[in-house]
Coordinates of C-alpha atoms in Angstrom, one line a residue:
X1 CA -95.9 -180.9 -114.0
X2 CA -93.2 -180.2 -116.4
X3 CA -92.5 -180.3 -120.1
X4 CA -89.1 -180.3 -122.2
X5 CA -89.4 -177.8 -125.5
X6 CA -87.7 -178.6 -129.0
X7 CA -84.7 -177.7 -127.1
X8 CA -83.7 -181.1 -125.2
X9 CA -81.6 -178.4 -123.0
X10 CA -84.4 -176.5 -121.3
X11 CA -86.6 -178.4 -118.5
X12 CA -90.2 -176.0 -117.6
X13 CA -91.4 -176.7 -114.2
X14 CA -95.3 -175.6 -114.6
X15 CA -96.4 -173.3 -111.4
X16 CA -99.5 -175.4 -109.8
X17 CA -103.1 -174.2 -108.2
X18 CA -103.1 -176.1 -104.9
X19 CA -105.3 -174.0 -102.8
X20 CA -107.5 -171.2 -102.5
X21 CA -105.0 -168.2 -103.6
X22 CA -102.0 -170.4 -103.5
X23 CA -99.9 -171.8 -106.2
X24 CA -96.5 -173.2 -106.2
X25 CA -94.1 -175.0 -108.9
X26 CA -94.5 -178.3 -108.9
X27 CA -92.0 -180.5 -106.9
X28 CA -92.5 -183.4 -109.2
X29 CA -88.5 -184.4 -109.7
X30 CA -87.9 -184.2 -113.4
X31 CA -85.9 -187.3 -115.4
X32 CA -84.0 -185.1 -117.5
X33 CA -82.2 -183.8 -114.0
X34 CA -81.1 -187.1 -113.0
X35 CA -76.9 -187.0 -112.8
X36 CA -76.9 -183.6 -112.5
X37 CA -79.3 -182.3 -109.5
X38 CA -80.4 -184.8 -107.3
X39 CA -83.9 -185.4 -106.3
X40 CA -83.4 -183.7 -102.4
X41 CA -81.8 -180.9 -104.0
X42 CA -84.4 -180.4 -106.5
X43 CA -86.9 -180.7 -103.6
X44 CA -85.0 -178.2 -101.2
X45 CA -84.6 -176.0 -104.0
X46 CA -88.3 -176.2 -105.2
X47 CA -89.8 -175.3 -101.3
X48 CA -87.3 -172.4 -101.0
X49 CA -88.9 -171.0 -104.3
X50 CA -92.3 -172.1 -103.0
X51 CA -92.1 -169.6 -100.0
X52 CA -91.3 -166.6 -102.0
X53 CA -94.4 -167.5 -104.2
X54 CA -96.9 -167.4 -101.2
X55 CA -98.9 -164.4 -101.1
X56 CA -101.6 -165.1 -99.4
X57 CA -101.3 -163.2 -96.4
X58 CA -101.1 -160.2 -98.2
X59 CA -104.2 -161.3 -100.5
X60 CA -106.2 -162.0 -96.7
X61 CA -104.9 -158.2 -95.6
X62 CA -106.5 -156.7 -98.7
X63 CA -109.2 -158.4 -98.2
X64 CA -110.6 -157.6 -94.9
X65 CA -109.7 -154.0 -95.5
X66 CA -111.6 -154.2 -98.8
X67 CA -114.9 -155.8 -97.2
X68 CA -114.2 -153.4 -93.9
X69 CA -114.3 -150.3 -96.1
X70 CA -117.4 -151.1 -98.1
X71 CA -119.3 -152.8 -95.1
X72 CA -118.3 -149.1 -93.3
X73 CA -119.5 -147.1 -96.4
X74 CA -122.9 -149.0 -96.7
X75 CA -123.3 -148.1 -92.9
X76 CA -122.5 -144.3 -92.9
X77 CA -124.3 -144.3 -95.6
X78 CA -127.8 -145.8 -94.0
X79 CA -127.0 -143.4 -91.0
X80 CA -126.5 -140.9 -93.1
X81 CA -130.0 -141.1 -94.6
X82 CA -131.4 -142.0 -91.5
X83 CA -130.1 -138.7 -89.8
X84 CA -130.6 -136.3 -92.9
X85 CA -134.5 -137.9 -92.7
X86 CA -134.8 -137.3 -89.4
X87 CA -133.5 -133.7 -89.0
X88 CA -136.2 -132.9 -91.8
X89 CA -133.3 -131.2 -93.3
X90 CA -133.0 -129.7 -96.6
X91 CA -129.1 -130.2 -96.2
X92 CA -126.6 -132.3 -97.6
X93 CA -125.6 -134.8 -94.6
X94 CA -121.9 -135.3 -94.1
X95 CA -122.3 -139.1 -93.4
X96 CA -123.8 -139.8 -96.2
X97 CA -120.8 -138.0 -98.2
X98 CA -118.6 -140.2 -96.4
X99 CA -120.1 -143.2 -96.5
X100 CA -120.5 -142.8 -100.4
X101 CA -116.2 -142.3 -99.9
X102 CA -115.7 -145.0 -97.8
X103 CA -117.2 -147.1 -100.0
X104 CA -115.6 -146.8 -103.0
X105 CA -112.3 -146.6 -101.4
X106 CA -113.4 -149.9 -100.4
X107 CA -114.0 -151.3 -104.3
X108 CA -110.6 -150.0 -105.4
X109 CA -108.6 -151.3 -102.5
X110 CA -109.1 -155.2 -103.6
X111 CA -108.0 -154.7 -107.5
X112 CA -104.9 -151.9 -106.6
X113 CA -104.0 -154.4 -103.3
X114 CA -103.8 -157.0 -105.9
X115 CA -101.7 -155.6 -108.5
X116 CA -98.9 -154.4 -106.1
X117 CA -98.8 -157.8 -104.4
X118 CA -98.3 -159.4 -108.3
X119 CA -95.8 -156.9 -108.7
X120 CA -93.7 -157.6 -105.2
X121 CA -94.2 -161.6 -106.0
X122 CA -92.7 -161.8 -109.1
X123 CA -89.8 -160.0 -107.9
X124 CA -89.5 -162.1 -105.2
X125 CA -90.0 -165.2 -107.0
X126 CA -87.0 -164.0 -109.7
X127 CA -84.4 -163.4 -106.2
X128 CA -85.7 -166.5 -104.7
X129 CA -84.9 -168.5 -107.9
X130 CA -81.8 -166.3 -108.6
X131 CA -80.2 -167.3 -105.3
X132 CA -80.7 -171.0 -106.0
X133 CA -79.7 -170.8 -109.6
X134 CA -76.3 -170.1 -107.9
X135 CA -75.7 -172.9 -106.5
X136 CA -75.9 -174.8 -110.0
X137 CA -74.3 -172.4 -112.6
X138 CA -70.9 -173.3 -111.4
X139 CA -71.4 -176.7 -110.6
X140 CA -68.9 -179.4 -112.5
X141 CA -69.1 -181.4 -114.7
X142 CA -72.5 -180.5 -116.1
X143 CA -73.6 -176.8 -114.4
X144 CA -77.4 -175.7 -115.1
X145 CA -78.9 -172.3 -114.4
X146 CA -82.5 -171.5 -113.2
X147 CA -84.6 -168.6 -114.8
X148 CA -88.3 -167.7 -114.3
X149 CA -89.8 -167.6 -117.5
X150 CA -93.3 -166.0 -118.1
X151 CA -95.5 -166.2 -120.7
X152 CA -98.6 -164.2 -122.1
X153 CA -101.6 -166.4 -123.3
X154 CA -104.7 -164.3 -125.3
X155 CA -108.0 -166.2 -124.6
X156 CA -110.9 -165.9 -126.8
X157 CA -114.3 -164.5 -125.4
X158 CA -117.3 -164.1 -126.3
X159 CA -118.5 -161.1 -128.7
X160 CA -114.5 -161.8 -130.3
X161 CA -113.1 -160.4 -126.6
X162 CA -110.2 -161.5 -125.8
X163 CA -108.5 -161.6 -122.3
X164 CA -105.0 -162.3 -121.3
X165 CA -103.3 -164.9 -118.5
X166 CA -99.7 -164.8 -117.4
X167 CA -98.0 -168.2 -117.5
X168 CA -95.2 -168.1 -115.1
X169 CA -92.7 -171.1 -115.4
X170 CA -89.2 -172.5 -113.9
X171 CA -87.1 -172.6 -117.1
X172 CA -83.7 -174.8 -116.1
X173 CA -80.7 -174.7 -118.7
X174 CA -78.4 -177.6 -118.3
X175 CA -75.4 -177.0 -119.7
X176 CA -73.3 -174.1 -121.5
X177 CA -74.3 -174.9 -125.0
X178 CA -73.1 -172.4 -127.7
X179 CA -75.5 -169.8 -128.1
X180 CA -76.8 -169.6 -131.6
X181 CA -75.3 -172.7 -133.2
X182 CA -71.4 -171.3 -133.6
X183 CA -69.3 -174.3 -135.3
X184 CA -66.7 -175.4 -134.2
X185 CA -62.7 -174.0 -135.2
X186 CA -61.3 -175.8 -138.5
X187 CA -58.6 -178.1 -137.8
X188 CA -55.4 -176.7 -138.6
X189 CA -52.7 -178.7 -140.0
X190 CA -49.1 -178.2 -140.0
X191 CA -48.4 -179.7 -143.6
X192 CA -47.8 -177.6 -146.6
X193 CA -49.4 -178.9 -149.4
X194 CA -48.0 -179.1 -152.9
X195 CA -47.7 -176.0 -154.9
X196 CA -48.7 -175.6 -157.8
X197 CA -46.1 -176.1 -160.7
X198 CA -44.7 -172.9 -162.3
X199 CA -43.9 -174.8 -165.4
X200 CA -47.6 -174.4 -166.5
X201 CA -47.1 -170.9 -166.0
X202 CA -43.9 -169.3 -167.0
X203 CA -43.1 -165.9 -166.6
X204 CA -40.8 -165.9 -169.3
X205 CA -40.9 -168.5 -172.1
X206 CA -37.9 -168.0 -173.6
X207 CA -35.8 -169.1 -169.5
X208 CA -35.3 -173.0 -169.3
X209 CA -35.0 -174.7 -166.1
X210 CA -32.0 -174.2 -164.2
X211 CA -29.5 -177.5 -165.0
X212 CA -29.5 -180.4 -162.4
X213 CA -26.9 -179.8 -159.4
X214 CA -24.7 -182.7 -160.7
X215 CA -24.7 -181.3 -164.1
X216 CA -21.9 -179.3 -165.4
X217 CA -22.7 -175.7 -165.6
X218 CA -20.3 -175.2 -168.3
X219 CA -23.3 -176.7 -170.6
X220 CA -25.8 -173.9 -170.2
X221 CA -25.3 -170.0 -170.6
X222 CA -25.2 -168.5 -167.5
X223 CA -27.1 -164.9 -169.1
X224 CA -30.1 -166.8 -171.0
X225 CA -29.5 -170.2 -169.4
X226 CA -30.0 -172.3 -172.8
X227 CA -28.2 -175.3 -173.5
X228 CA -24.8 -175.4 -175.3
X229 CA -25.8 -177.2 -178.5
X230 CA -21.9 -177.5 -179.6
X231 CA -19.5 -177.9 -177.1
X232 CA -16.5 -176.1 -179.3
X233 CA -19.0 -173.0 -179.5
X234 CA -17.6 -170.2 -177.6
X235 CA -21.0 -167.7 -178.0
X236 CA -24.5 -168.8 -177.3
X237 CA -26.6 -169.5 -179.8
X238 CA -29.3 -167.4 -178.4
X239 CA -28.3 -164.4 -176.5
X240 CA -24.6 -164.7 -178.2
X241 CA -22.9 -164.2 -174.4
X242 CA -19.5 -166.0 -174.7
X243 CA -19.2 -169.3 -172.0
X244 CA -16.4 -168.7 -171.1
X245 CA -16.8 -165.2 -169.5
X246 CA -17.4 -166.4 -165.6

């Protein structure tokens, strides 16, 4: 079983009960791969990660040491009843001491046994998925990176109690897509575009445009630049510099 989230670039594979203390991710071959793993590769990969998830040898271990322990402790215990009633003894017996020991070493084993095989399978599940993630992440044109993703779900219980599950999923990332919606560089052009006219803005009102390259310069005053209104003036009319000075 697996699902595809808002984000079309992340395929879950679910993990799977298939047995008494066994799971495994599902080997189902998802669409969404197709073109960029194919389906033996995605199988190969999937039973490589399966093995790391198997813990039930170490489950079966706890297990008979757990029932050992407390099937021990019942029978110390017995005995020592048995022996502390047939001494006619006022004493405390030292089976029956034991056997209480025994036994409750027993009813811890199972739950402690348990937690430190979680512990060693999820870090084996993360190296096992690790290892195959390499052979992906660098793979052209589309590469793809496997994570294990895991997942707290609250339940609701009766009396408003409330226990918790952890969801453990194979998150696969195709692609490199740019973290946190960058955009893309503006185009840069190389044309100039037109500047704005200094005519609507002229840092001196009382300068005229300079006279047109064909033009004769001895028509303008070359300290003021205004036109020559009479051409037998010798002074301008509005600085009074002579024309013929240069």
């Amino acid at each position: 079983m697996f699902g595809v989230p808002v984000n079309a670039n992340i395929v879950y594979v679910s993990l799977i009960q298939t047995g008494c203390c066994k799971s495994e991710f599902d080997s189902t071959y998802p669409i969404h791969l197709n073109g960029i793993i194919s389906q033996n590769e995605y199988r190969e990969s999937i039973e490589n990660i399966n093995r790391a998830t198997s813990s039930k040898k170490g489950i079966i271990i706890c297990g008979i040491l757990s029932t050992l322990c407390i099937i021990g402790g019942i029978v110390l215990f017995i005995v020592g009843i048995v022996t502390l009633k047939n001494s006619r003894s006022v004493g405390f017996s030292a089976l029956f001491g034991v056997g209480i020991g025994v036994f409750i070493l027993g009813a811890i084993i199972m739950p402690i046994g348990c937690c430190i095989i979680q512990i060693k399978r999820s870090t084996r599940i993360r190296e096992a998925i690790s290892k195959e993630s390499m052979k992906y992440s660098t793979r052209s044109p589309t590469p793809c990176s496997w994570r294990l993703s895991v997942e707290r779900i609250n339940h609701s219980a009766y009396h408003n109690r409330r226990h918790a599950t952890l969801l453990y999923q194979l998150a696969i990332e195709i692609g490199n897509s740019v973290p946190g919606g960058y955009p893309s560089a503006p185009h840069r052009s190389n044309q100039v575009g037109p500047q704005p006219s200094s005519s609507f803005f002229p840092s001196n009102p009382n300068n005229y445009p300079p006279p047109p390259y064909n033009q004769s310069s001895e028509g303008f005053c070359f300290q003021c630049g205004s036109p020559r209104q009479n051409p037998n003036s010798r002074f301008c009319s509005s600085c009074g510099q002579p024309f013929n000075k240069y």
